[in-house]
Amino acid sequence: MNHRTLVRALLASAALAAAVLLAGCNSDDISLASNAKANQPVPPKLVAAIAEKDMDLQSPILVRLFKQEAELEVWKQDRSGRFALLKTYPICRWSGDLGPKIREGDRQAPEGFYTISPGQMNPQSAYYLSFNTGYPNAFDKALGRTGSQLMVHGDCSSRGCYAMTDEQIAEIYSLGRESFFGGQKAFQLQAYPFRMTPVNMAKHRNNPNMPFWKMIKEGYDHFEVTKQEPKVDFCERKYVFDAAKPAGATRDPAFDASAKCPAYVIPDEIASAVRERQQQEAAEVAKLISKGTPVARMNTGIDGGMNKIFASKLPEGSTGLSEGGDSQSLASLQLARAPGTIPSTVNPPKPNLAQPEEPVVAVSSTSSTSSTKVASATPATQSGEQSEGFFSSIARKVGIGATADANAAATSVPPSAPAAAAKPKAVEARAADAKAVEIKAAQTKPQSVVRVAPKPDTKLAAVKPTLKPTVTDAPATSTAAAAPAAKDTQLSGSQPIVQPNSFDGRFGAMK
């Protein structure tokens, strides 16, 4: 038994070496027999997990990728013949946006179903180890899509690929190698924008890629209900899963991605299980939409994503288009161990700075909600002025007596000027001087025009308080010195000095 296994492994190794030499990657010379990286054994801990899950080391594998979750799953066939999840690997970096790759140079990581043969394994990759995804497949070619050398590799750097750490790709590569040694001719790679759950389908319902995603979800559902690798064919520029020849046919249907679909059937046990699953999920999606599930925001301008375990290890790290990008969750992962070495050259996804930010609301003297108080004239019935007599109130409103003193206090008056001796014309002169000082000292600060409450005989007084984050030239512009003189006639809210911790003090430079 052991002798036969050894002979089979040697023959498979020779076949791998020959096939990979033909495939190549960036003109690298490839030889499995002499490459130590490609021949690393499966780690003992993973071998133990394989045994615990009732699997064989050399049983077939299947790989699933999810961009939004930034995760790569390795499934392995157990002794019952069904696939079971062996291990989930966080993806260190993927590039592009949610959606399929369209053309060479668009930096998109592909989405869809691909076949990985021994010839696509590259043990001498420039990115430690890698395997080619096989993009473009027949479906992609039928649509005229272009691209080449789209890999799953190490080095945590991506330009249209799915990048892992070197330690991760070594482990994944060894699992693929052992499956080939066990007789698997090729393993399937399924790449998705996100886990095809009702919640995600509801969130992304308005995405223009939704028709394509619903099409590949058919294969996702086939795998979920059968736990078998779905058979993939193409016709009429669409995917077909688990097609079989109709009853009475003597040959299997011949598929061509660009041609009309041949006659085929889907086995009843698969079709009915998939149909039941899809009906349940469609009802759940409709329920989520009716409850007002928000539509996912289109994040154009952000280049891909990375798993939060890696983003937490990088200065100003961001998960980009992947989930878990809030600072609190990243901070909570600081002490967690990263699954592999993160190279210094890795560049995390950058936030889209082109998106409009929340508008900054300017402080206005007419706003009832502003926390900054400015000079204003209020009716006699307001707080602080209820003790005035009737004739005093009339005199104040027409600008006689005490009102002149109040205007002098609310205007930037030099400390040497006696407020009690102010006359209306003198007040206007001092207001003009103060205005000139304000313009010179604070060119960039907004001026607020304070108006007396409109009455038939009311005069308008243009009082312009100084709103500054910091106070400069205090003797010339401060109203604090004038305040004692106007102790009994101070207008309600007439304090133009802005506190250092006020809204205007913190955000004045942004106006």
Short mmCIF file of C-alpha atoms in Angstrom, two decimals:
data_model
loop_
_atom_site.label_atom_id
_atom_site.label_comp_id
_atom_site.label_asym_id
_atom_site.label_seq_id
_atom_site.Cartn_x
_atom_site.Cartn_y
_atom_site.Cartn_z
CA MET A 1 0.00 0.00 0.00
CA ASN A 2 2.76 2.43 0.97
CA HIS A 3 4.80 1.39 -2.07
CA ARG A 4 1.89 2.14 -4.41
CA THR A 5 1.32 5.53 -2.75
CA LEU A 6 4.99 6.45 -3.17
CA VAL A 7 5.02 5.44 -6.84
CA ARG A 8 1.82 7.40 -7.46
CA ALA A 9 3.28 10.46 -5.75
CA LEU A 10 6.46 10.30 -7.84
CA LEU A 11 4.48 9.97 -11.06
CA ALA A 12 2.23 12.87 -10.09
CA SER A 13 5.28 14.98 -9.23
CA ALA A 14 6.80 14.27 -12.64
CA ALA A 15 3.51 15.16 -14.33
CA LEU A 16 3.29 18.39 -12.35
CA ALA A 17 6.81 19.38 -13.28
CA ALA A 18 6.17 18.75 -16.97
CA ALA A 19 2.83 20.57 -17.00
CA VAL A 20 4.08 23.60 -15.10
CA LEU A 21 7.06 23.94 -17.40
CA LEU A 22 4.62 24.32 -20.25
CA ALA A 23 2.40 26.81 -18.40
CA GLY A 24 4.97 29.09 -16.82
CA CYS A 25 4.41 32.47 -15.17
CA ASN A 26 6.37 35.55 -16.18
CA SER A 27 8.89 33.27 -17.94
CA ASP A 28 10.07 31.70 -14.66
CA ASP A 29 11.95 28.40 -14.88
CA ILE A 30 9.82 25.99 -12.92
CA SER A 31 10.75 22.65 -11.41
CA LEU A 32 8.81 21.08 -8.55
CA ALA A 33 11.49 18.52 -7.86
CA SER A 34 14.15 21.08 -6.92
CA ASN A 35 11.95 23.72 -5.27
CA ALA A 36 11.94 23.56 -1.49
CA LYS A 37 9.15 26.11 -1.10
CA ALA A 38 6.75 24.11 -3.26
CA ASN A 39 7.54 20.87 -1.45
CA GLN A 40 6.95 22.06 2.10
CA PRO A 41 4.89 19.47 3.99
CA VAL A 42 1.39 20.22 5.18
CA PRO A 43 1.77 21.57 8.74
CA PRO A 44 1.21 18.93 11.45
CA LYS A 45 -1.60 20.96 13.04
CA LEU A 46 -3.49 21.00 9.73
CA VAL A 47 -2.82 17.28 9.20
CA ALA A 48 -4.43 16.65 12.59
CA ALA A 49 -7.45 18.79 11.61
CA ILE A 50 -7.80 16.77 8.40
CA ALA A 51 -7.89 13.55 10.38
CA GLU A 52 -10.40 14.96 12.89
CA LYS A 53 -12.76 15.89 10.05
CA ASP A 54 -12.63 12.34 8.63
CA MET A 55 -10.66 13.39 5.57
CA ASP A 56 -7.62 12.00 3.79
CA LEU A 57 -4.54 14.12 3.26
CA GLN A 58 -4.71 13.58 -0.51
CA SER A 59 -8.47 13.84 -0.98
CA PRO A 60 -9.83 16.46 -3.44
CA ILE A 61 -10.10 20.13 -2.46
CA LEU A 62 -12.26 23.09 -3.52
CA VAL A 63 -11.51 26.80 -2.93
CA ARG A 64 -14.00 29.66 -2.40
CA LEU A 65 -13.09 33.37 -2.28
CA PHE A 66 -15.15 36.27 -0.91
CA LYS A 67 -14.08 39.85 -1.54
CA GLN A 68 -16.31 41.72 0.91
CA GLU A 69 -15.44 39.38 3.77
CA ALA A 70 -11.80 39.12 2.54
CA GLU A 71 -11.74 35.38 3.18
CA LEU A 72 -10.51 32.30 1.32
CA GLU A 73 -12.04 28.94 2.20
CA VAL A 74 -10.43 25.56 1.54
CA TRP A 75 -12.97 22.74 1.40
CA LYS A 76 -11.89 19.10 1.34
CA GLN A 77 -13.74 15.92 0.50
CA ASP A 78 -14.37 13.69 3.52
CA ARG A 79 -14.71 9.92 3.48
CA SER A 80 -18.46 10.19 2.86
CA GLY A 81 -17.72 11.79 -0.49
CA ARG A 82 -19.08 15.23 0.46
CA PHE A 83 -17.02 18.40 0.76
CA ALA A 84 -16.61 19.94 4.20
CA LEU A 85 -14.93 23.18 5.24
CA LEU A 86 -11.35 22.54 6.32
CA LYS A 87 -10.02 26.03 7.01
CA THR A 88 -10.80 29.70 6.37
CA TYR A 89 -7.88 32.02 5.58
CA PRO A 90 -8.13 35.81 5.88
CA ILE A 91 -7.13 37.48 2.59
CA CYS A 92 -4.28 39.92 3.05
CA ARG A 93 -5.08 42.03 -0.02
CA TRP A 94 -7.33 42.05 -3.07
CA SER A 95 -7.67 44.84 -5.60
CA GLY A 96 -10.36 46.52 -7.66
CA ASP A 97 -14.04 46.76 -6.81
CA LEU A 98 -16.89 44.37 -6.14
CA GLY A 99 -17.71 42.94 -9.55
CA PRO A 100 -16.10 40.83 -12.30
CA LYS A 101 -12.91 41.60 -14.17
CA ILE A 102 -13.65 43.16 -17.55
CA ARG A 103 -10.39 44.10 -19.26
CA GLU A 104 -6.64 44.02 -18.93
CA GLY A 105 -5.37 46.72 -16.60
CA ASP A 106 -8.59 47.44 -14.71
CA ARG A 107 -7.04 46.08 -11.48
CA GLN A 108 -10.11 43.91 -10.92
CA ALA A 109 -9.78 40.57 -9.17
CA PRO A 110 -11.92 38.09 -11.13
CA GLU A 111 -15.26 36.67 -10.04
CA GLY A 112 -16.79 33.44 -11.27
CA PHE A 113 -15.93 29.74 -11.53
CA TYR A 114 -12.44 28.66 -12.59
CA THR A 115 -10.52 25.41 -12.87
CA ILE A 116 -7.01 25.02 -11.41
CA SER A 117 -4.94 22.29 -13.03
CA PRO A 118 -1.38 21.21 -12.11
CA GLY A 119 -0.11 23.32 -14.98
CA GLN A 120 -1.36 26.47 -13.27
CA MET A 121 0.69 25.89 -10.12
CA ASN A 122 3.76 28.15 -10.03
CA PRO A 123 6.34 27.19 -7.41
CA GLN A 124 8.83 29.83 -8.55
CA SER A 125 6.54 32.82 -8.53
CA ALA A 126 7.94 36.26 -7.92
CA TYR A 127 5.41 36.36 -5.06
CA TYR A 128 6.80 33.35 -3.14
CA LEU A 129 4.28 30.79 -4.43
CA SER A 130 1.18 31.14 -6.59
CA PHE A 131 -1.37 29.47 -8.79
CA ASN A 132 -3.12 30.96 -11.81
CA THR A 133 -6.88 31.41 -11.45
CA GLY A 134 -7.44 30.52 -15.10
CA TYR A 135 -9.04 33.84 -15.98
CA PRO A 136 -10.46 34.37 -18.58
CA ASN A 137 -12.64 31.28 -18.73
CA ALA A 138 -14.94 30.48 -21.68
CA PHE A 139 -17.69 32.74 -20.33
CA ASP A 140 -15.29 35.69 -19.98
CA LYS A 141 -13.92 35.15 -23.48
CA ALA A 142 -17.42 34.99 -24.96
CA LEU A 143 -18.03 38.49 -23.58
CA GLY A 144 -14.72 39.78 -24.93
CA ARG A 145 -13.18 40.20 -21.50
CA THR A 146 -9.39 40.36 -21.34
CA GLY A 147 -6.71 39.87 -18.72
CA SER A 148 -3.81 37.58 -17.91
CA GLN A 149 -1.70 36.25 -15.04
CA LEU A 150 -4.47 36.67 -12.44
CA MET A 151 -3.11 34.77 -9.46
CA VAL A 152 -3.65 33.70 -5.92
CA HIS A 153 -0.20 34.33 -4.47
CA GLY A 154 1.84 35.46 -1.48
CA ASP A 155 3.56 38.76 -0.64
CA CYS A 156 0.30 40.52 0.37
CA SER A 157 0.42 42.75 -2.72
CA SER A 158 -2.26 42.84 -5.40
CA ARG A 159 -2.83 44.34 -8.84
CA GLY A 160 -5.87 42.32 -9.84
CA CYS A 161 -5.02 39.24 -7.76
CA TYR A 162 -5.90 37.67 -4.45
CA ALA A 163 -2.84 38.06 -2.23
CA MET A 164 -2.12 36.06 0.91
CA THR A 165 0.88 36.07 3.22
CA ASP A 166 3.77 33.80 2.25
CA GLU A 167 2.96 31.45 5.12
CA GLN A 168 -0.67 31.18 4.03
CA ILE A 169 0.06 30.51 0.35
CA ALA A 170 2.61 27.87 1.32
CA GLU A 171 -0.09 26.01 3.24
CA ILE A 172 -2.74 26.40 0.53
CA TYR A 173 -0.24 25.38 -2.14
CA SER A 174 0.68 22.24 -0.20
CA LEU A 175 -3.00 21.25 0.07
CA GLY A 176 -3.42 21.64 -3.68
CA ARG A 177 -0.24 19.67 -4.34
CA GLU A 178 -1.39 16.79 -2.13
CA SER A 179 -4.78 16.68 -3.86
CA PHE A 180 -3.01 16.31 -7.21
CA PHE A 181 -0.82 13.57 -5.72
CA GLY A 182 -4.06 11.88 -4.65
CA GLY A 183 -5.36 11.83 -8.23
CA GLN A 184 -7.47 15.02 -8.48
CA LYS A 185 -6.99 16.31 -12.03
CA ALA A 186 -8.04 19.88 -11.21
CA PHE A 187 -9.71 21.72 -8.34
CA GLN A 188 -12.45 24.31 -8.63
CA LEU A 189 -12.01 27.97 -7.63
CA GLN A 190 -15.22 29.88 -6.89
CA ALA A 191 -14.77 33.66 -6.54
CA TYR A 192 -17.64 35.80 -5.22
CA PRO A 193 -18.13 39.49 -4.37
CA PHE A 194 -19.56 38.48 -0.97
CA ARG A 195 -21.26 35.57 0.73
CA MET A 196 -24.46 35.11 -1.24
CA THR A 197 -26.80 35.52 1.71
CA PRO A 198 -30.25 37.19 1.64
CA VAL A 199 -28.87 40.11 3.66
CA ASN A 200 -26.08 40.79 1.18
CA MET A 201 -28.37 40.31 -1.81
CA ALA A 202 -30.79 42.85 -0.31
CA LYS A 203 -28.03 45.36 0.45
CA HIS A 204 -26.59 45.19 -3.06
CA ARG A 205 -29.93 44.97 -4.90
CA ASN A 206 -29.28 48.15 -6.92
CA ASN A 207 -25.74 47.24 -7.97
CA PRO A 208 -25.43 47.03 -11.78
CA ASN A 209 -23.56 43.71 -11.37
CA MET A 210 -26.58 42.05 -9.74
CA PRO A 211 -27.67 40.08 -12.88
CA PHE A 212 -24.19 38.51 -13.06
CA TRP A 213 -24.15 37.85 -9.31
CA LYS A 214 -27.54 36.12 -9.46
CA MET A 215 -26.18 33.92 -12.24
CA ILE A 216 -23.13 32.75 -10.29
CA LYS A 217 -25.26 32.42 -7.16
CA GLU A 218 -26.93 29.53 -8.97
CA GLY A 219 -23.63 27.64 -8.70
CA TYR A 220 -23.23 28.81 -5.10
CA ASP A 221 -26.64 27.30 -4.30
CA HIS A 222 -25.82 24.06 -6.10
CA PHE A 223 -22.75 23.62 -3.93
CA GLU A 224 -24.57 24.56 -0.74
CA VAL A 225 -27.34 21.98 -1.20
CA THR A 226 -25.19 19.12 -2.52
CA LYS A 227 -21.75 19.77 -0.98
CA GLN A 228 -20.41 18.48 -4.29
CA GLU A 229 -18.29 20.37 -6.78
CA PRO A 230 -20.83 21.66 -9.32
CA LYS A 231 -20.22 20.76 -12.94
CA VAL A 232 -19.82 24.03 -14.86
CA ASP A 233 -20.68 24.62 -18.53
CA PHE A 234 -21.31 27.73 -20.64
CA CYS A 235 -23.75 28.54 -23.41
CA GLU A 236 -25.48 31.65 -24.72
CA ARG A 237 -22.95 33.68 -22.70
CA LYS A 238 -24.15 32.36 -19.38
CA TYR A 239 -23.21 29.78 -16.76
CA VAL A 240 -24.96 26.40 -16.59
CA PHE A 241 -24.52 24.17 -13.54
CA ASP A 242 -24.81 20.39 -13.22
CA ALA A 243 -26.24 19.92 -16.72
CA ALA A 244 -26.93 16.33 -17.78
CA LYS A 245 -28.18 14.72 -20.96
CA PRO A 246 -31.96 14.40 -21.32
CA ALA A 247 -33.69 11.05 -21.02
CA GLY A 248 -33.22 9.03 -24.17
CA ALA A 249 -30.18 10.98 -25.38
CA THR A 250 -27.18 8.91 -26.33
CA ARG A 251 -24.51 11.59 -25.90
CA ASP A 252 -23.76 14.27 -23.36
CA PRO A 253 -24.74 17.77 -24.50
CA ALA A 254 -22.00 19.79 -26.20
CA PHE A 255 -21.69 23.31 -24.81
CA ASP A 256 -20.24 26.40 -26.46
CA ALA A 257 -20.15 29.65 -24.51
CA SER A 258 -21.08 31.73 -27.57
CA ALA A 259 -23.59 29.32 -29.11
CA LYS A 260 -27.15 28.35 -28.37
CA CYS A 261 -27.61 26.03 -25.42
CA PRO A 262 -28.04 22.35 -26.30
CA ALA A 263 -30.81 20.24 -24.85
CA TYR A 264 -29.99 19.38 -21.24
CA VAL A 265 -31.61 18.72 -17.90
CA ILE A 266 -30.65 19.27 -14.29
CA PRO A 267 -31.15 16.19 -12.09
CA ASP A 268 -34.43 16.43 -10.18
CA GLU A 269 -32.87 15.93 -6.74
CA ILE A 270 -30.57 18.91 -7.33
CA ALA A 271 -33.09 21.10 -9.14
CA SER A 272 -35.79 20.69 -6.47
CA ALA A 273 -33.39 21.35 -3.57
CA VAL A 274 -31.99 24.45 -5.27
CA ARG A 275 -35.46 25.71 -6.15
CA GLU A 276 -36.68 25.34 -2.56
CA ARG A 277 -33.61 27.15 -1.23
CA GLN A 278 -33.99 30.00 -3.71
CA GLN A 279 -37.70 30.44 -2.95
CA GLN A 280 -37.00 30.72 0.77
CA GLU A 281 -34.19 33.20 0.23
CA ALA A 282 -36.20 35.28 -2.27
CA ALA A 283 -38.96 35.66 0.34
CA GLU A 284 -36.37 36.67 2.92
CA VAL A 285 -34.82 39.24 0.57
CA ALA A 286 -38.26 40.72 -0.13
CA LYS A 287 -38.95 40.92 3.61
CA LEU A 288 -35.64 42.68 4.24
CA ILE A 289 -36.32 45.20 1.49
CA SER A 290 -39.83 45.89 2.79
CA LYS A 291 -38.34 46.56 6.23
CA GLY A 292 -36.15 49.24 4.71
CA THR A 293 -32.77 47.50 4.54
CA PRO A 294 -30.42 50.25 3.30
CA VAL A 295 -28.75 49.91 -0.07
CA ALA A 296 -24.99 49.45 0.08
CA ARG A 297 -23.15 52.62 -0.93
CA MET A 298 -21.18 52.49 -4.17
CA ASN A 299 -17.55 52.95 -3.15
CA THR A 300 -15.98 53.93 -6.44
CA GLY A 301 -12.41 55.15 -6.06
CA ILE A 302 -11.34 52.69 -3.35
CA ASP A 303 -8.93 50.04 -4.60
CA GLY A 304 -9.98 46.71 -3.15
CA GLY A 305 -9.78 45.59 0.44
CA MET A 306 -8.09 43.46 3.05
CA ASN A 307 -9.12 41.44 6.05
CA LYS A 308 -9.37 43.41 9.28
CA ILE A 309 -6.80 41.21 11.02
CA PHE A 310 -4.19 42.60 8.62
CA ALA A 311 -5.51 46.16 8.56
CA SER A 312 -5.19 46.29 12.36
CA LYS A 313 -1.45 45.73 12.08
CA LEU A 314 -0.74 48.61 9.70
CA PRO A 315 -0.38 52.32 10.49
CA GLU A 316 -3.59 54.00 9.38
CA GLY A 317 -4.73 50.59 8.13
CA SER A 318 -8.09 50.35 6.38
CA THR A 319 -10.13 47.36 5.24
CA GLY A 320 -11.29 49.33 2.18
CA LEU A 321 -14.18 47.53 0.50
CA SER A 322 -14.00 44.64 2.94
CA GLU A 323 -16.05 44.51 6.11
CA GLY A 324 -14.97 45.45 9.61
CA GLY A 325 -13.34 48.78 8.87
CA ASP A 326 -14.40 50.71 11.96
CA SER A 327 -11.54 51.84 14.17
CA GLN A 328 -12.90 50.16 17.29
CA SER A 329 -12.88 46.68 15.78
CA LEU A 330 -9.42 47.24 14.31
CA ALA A 331 -8.11 48.42 17.66
CA SER A 332 -9.53 45.35 19.36
CA LEU A 333 -7.44 43.16 17.03
CA GLN A 334 -4.13 44.84 17.84
CA LEU A 335 -3.13 42.05 20.19
CA ALA A 336 -4.34 39.26 17.89
CA ARG A 337 -1.74 37.30 16.02
CA ALA A 338 -1.55 37.85 12.26
CA PRO A 339 -1.60 34.64 10.18
CA GLY A 340 1.76 35.21 8.55
CA THR A 341 4.34 37.87 7.91
CA ILE A 342 3.12 41.21 6.55
CA PRO A 343 5.79 42.70 4.26
CA SER A 344 6.80 46.32 4.64
CA THR A 345 5.79 46.99 1.04
CA VAL A 346 2.08 46.29 1.56
CA ASN A 347 -0.20 49.23 0.82
CA PRO A 348 -3.58 49.10 2.54
CA PRO A 349 -6.71 50.33 0.74
CA LYS A 350 -7.11 54.08 0.92
CA PRO A 351 -10.41 55.78 1.75
CA ASN A 352 -12.11 57.59 -1.12
CA LEU A 353 -11.16 61.20 -0.47
CA ALA A 354 -13.13 62.34 -3.50
CA GLN A 355 -16.44 61.64 -1.81
CA PRO A 356 -18.21 64.73 -0.46
CA GLU A 357 -17.85 65.23 3.24
CA GLU A 358 -20.53 66.34 5.62
CA PRO A 359 -21.05 70.11 5.23
CA VAL A 360 -19.75 72.36 7.98
CA VAL A 361 -22.51 74.64 9.26
CA ALA A 362 -21.37 78.23 9.68
CA VAL A 363 -22.24 80.11 12.86
CA SER A 364 -24.89 82.71 12.22
CA SER A 365 -26.33 85.34 14.51
CA THR A 366 -29.80 84.60 13.11
CA SER A 367 -29.65 80.90 14.04
CA SER A 368 -31.71 79.98 17.06
CA THR A 369 -29.57 76.88 17.72
CA SER A 370 -26.14 78.47 17.65
CA SER A 371 -24.09 78.03 20.80
CA THR A 372 -22.17 81.25 20.11
CA LYS A 373 -23.85 84.34 21.52
CA VAL A 374 -23.71 87.58 19.54
CA ALA A 375 -24.99 91.08 20.15
CA SER A 376 -28.68 91.34 19.41
CA ALA A 377 -31.52 93.67 20.27
CA THR A 378 -34.54 91.95 21.81
CA PRO A 379 -38.00 93.08 22.84
CA ALA A 380 -38.42 94.64 26.26
CA THR A 381 -40.30 91.61 27.52
CA GLN A 382 -37.23 89.34 27.26
CA SER A 383 -35.02 88.32 30.17
CA GLY A 384 -32.95 91.07 31.72
CA GLU A 385 -35.19 93.89 30.49
CA GLN A 386 -38.51 93.19 32.20
CA SER A 387 -37.78 95.86 34.86
CA GLU A 388 -37.73 98.69 32.30
CA GLY A 389 -40.58 101.17 32.39
CA PHE A 390 -42.85 101.82 29.45
CA PHE A 391 -41.29 105.20 28.47
CA SER A 392 -37.76 103.87 29.00
CA SER A 393 -38.55 101.04 26.64
CA ILE A 394 -39.90 103.45 24.01
CA ALA A 395 -36.84 105.66 24.39
CA ARG A 396 -34.52 102.68 24.02
CA LYS A 397 -36.25 101.48 20.86
CA VAL A 398 -35.93 104.84 19.08
CA GLY A 399 -32.23 105.15 20.01
CA ILE A 400 -32.36 107.64 22.88
CA GLY A 401 -30.60 107.51 26.23
CA ALA A 402 -29.80 104.05 27.53
CA THR A 403 -29.91 102.51 24.05
CA ALA A 404 -26.94 104.56 23.02
CA ASP A 405 -25.00 103.19 25.95
CA ALA A 406 -26.01 99.64 25.01
CA ASN A 407 -24.90 100.14 21.43
CA ALA A 408 -21.59 101.47 22.66
CA ALA A 409 -21.15 98.36 24.82
CA ALA A 410 -22.06 95.96 22.01
CA THR A 411 -19.71 97.72 19.57
CA SER A 412 -15.93 97.40 19.86
CA VAL A 413 -15.22 100.58 21.86
CA PRO A 414 -11.73 101.51 23.11
CA PRO A 415 -11.51 101.27 26.90
CA SER A 416 -10.68 104.98 27.20
CA ALA A 417 -14.03 106.00 25.71
CA PRO A 418 -16.64 106.79 28.43
CA ALA A 419 -19.72 104.80 27.56
CA ALA A 420 -22.12 106.99 29.55
CA ALA A 421 -21.22 110.09 27.52
CA ALA A 422 -21.89 108.49 24.14
CA LYS A 423 -24.24 110.25 21.67
CA PRO A 424 -25.80 108.65 18.60
CA LYS A 425 -23.42 110.36 16.13
CA ALA A 426 -20.40 109.52 18.27
CA VAL A 427 -21.55 105.92 18.43
CA GLU A 428 -21.72 105.76 14.64
CA ALA A 429 -18.19 107.16 14.36
CA ARG A 430 -16.81 104.69 16.84
CA ALA A 431 -18.65 101.84 15.09
CA ALA A 432 -17.00 102.83 11.81
CA ASP A 433 -13.56 102.87 13.45
CA ALA A 434 -14.23 99.52 15.09
CA LYS A 435 -15.31 98.09 11.74
CA ALA A 436 -12.03 99.13 10.15
CA VAL A 437 -10.09 97.50 12.98
CA GLU A 438 -12.10 94.31 12.62
CA ILE A 439 -11.53 94.10 8.87
CA LYS A 440 -7.82 94.55 9.36
CA ALA A 441 -7.53 92.06 12.23
CA ALA A 442 -9.86 89.31 10.96
CA GLN A 443 -10.13 89.31 7.16
CA THR A 444 -11.28 85.71 7.06
CA LYS A 445 -13.95 85.83 9.76
CA PRO A 446 -17.64 86.12 8.88
CA GLN A 447 -19.43 89.25 10.02
CA SER A 448 -22.90 89.03 11.51
CA VAL A 449 -25.36 91.85 10.95
CA VAL A 450 -27.54 92.41 13.99
CA ARG A 451 -30.85 94.07 13.37
CA VAL A 452 -33.24 95.69 15.81
CA ALA A 453 -36.60 93.93 15.96
CA PRO A 454 -38.74 95.36 13.12
CA LYS A 455 -41.22 98.03 14.31
CA PRO A 456 -42.78 100.85 12.35
CA ASP A 457 -40.46 103.43 13.93
CA THR A 458 -37.49 101.18 14.60
CA LYS A 459 -34.00 102.20 13.43
CA LEU A 460 -31.58 99.55 12.18
CA ALA A 461 -28.24 99.40 13.94
CA ALA A 462 -25.51 97.57 12.01
CA VAL A 463 -23.48 96.04 14.81
CA LYS A 464 -20.75 93.61 13.69
CA PRO A 465 -19.33 91.53 16.56
CA THR A 466 -15.94 89.90 16.19
CA LEU A 467 -16.18 86.08 15.91
CA LYS A 468 -12.67 84.68 16.21
CA PRO A 469 -11.19 81.40 17.39
CA THR A 470 -8.52 83.33 19.26
CA VAL A 471 -8.47 86.91 20.43
CA THR A 472 -5.78 89.26 19.10
CA ASP A 473 -5.40 92.99 19.65
CA ALA A 474 -7.66 92.67 22.68
CA PRO A 475 -7.50 96.37 23.76
CA ALA A 476 -8.83 97.47 20.38
CA THR A 477 -11.54 94.86 19.80
CA SER A 478 -12.64 93.45 23.17
CA THR A 479 -15.97 94.42 24.61
CA ALA A 480 -14.99 93.28 28.07
CA ALA A 481 -13.75 96.75 29.07
CA ALA A 482 -16.99 98.35 28.00
CA ALA A 483 -19.13 95.84 29.81
CA PRO A 484 -18.94 97.45 33.30
CA ALA A 485 -20.10 100.77 31.93
CA ALA A 486 -23.09 99.10 30.35
CA LYS A 487 -23.87 96.94 33.35
CA ASP A 488 -27.49 98.00 33.58
CA THR A 489 -28.14 98.35 29.86
CA GLN A 490 -26.34 95.29 28.44
CA LEU A 491 -28.31 93.73 25.61
CA SER A 492 -29.30 90.11 26.03
CA GLY A 493 -26.70 87.83 24.41
CA SER A 494 -24.31 90.66 23.50
CA GLN A 495 -21.04 88.81 24.15
CA PRO A 496 -19.10 88.58 20.91
CA ILE A 497 -16.01 86.98 22.48
CA VAL A 498 -15.84 83.34 21.35
CA GLN A 499 -14.69 80.76 23.87
CA PRO A 500 -11.65 78.65 22.88
CA ASN A 501 -13.66 75.41 22.97
CA SER A 502 -16.55 76.72 20.90
CA PHE A 503 -17.65 75.39 17.50
CA ASP A 504 -16.29 78.48 15.78
CA GLY A 505 -12.97 78.23 17.60
CA ARG A 506 -12.40 74.64 16.44
CA PHE A 507 -13.70 74.88 12.91
CA GLY A 508 -13.14 78.53 12.01
CA ALA A 509 -10.15 77.66 9.85
CA MET A 510 -12.34 75.43 7.66
CA LYS A 511 -14.75 78.17 6.68
#
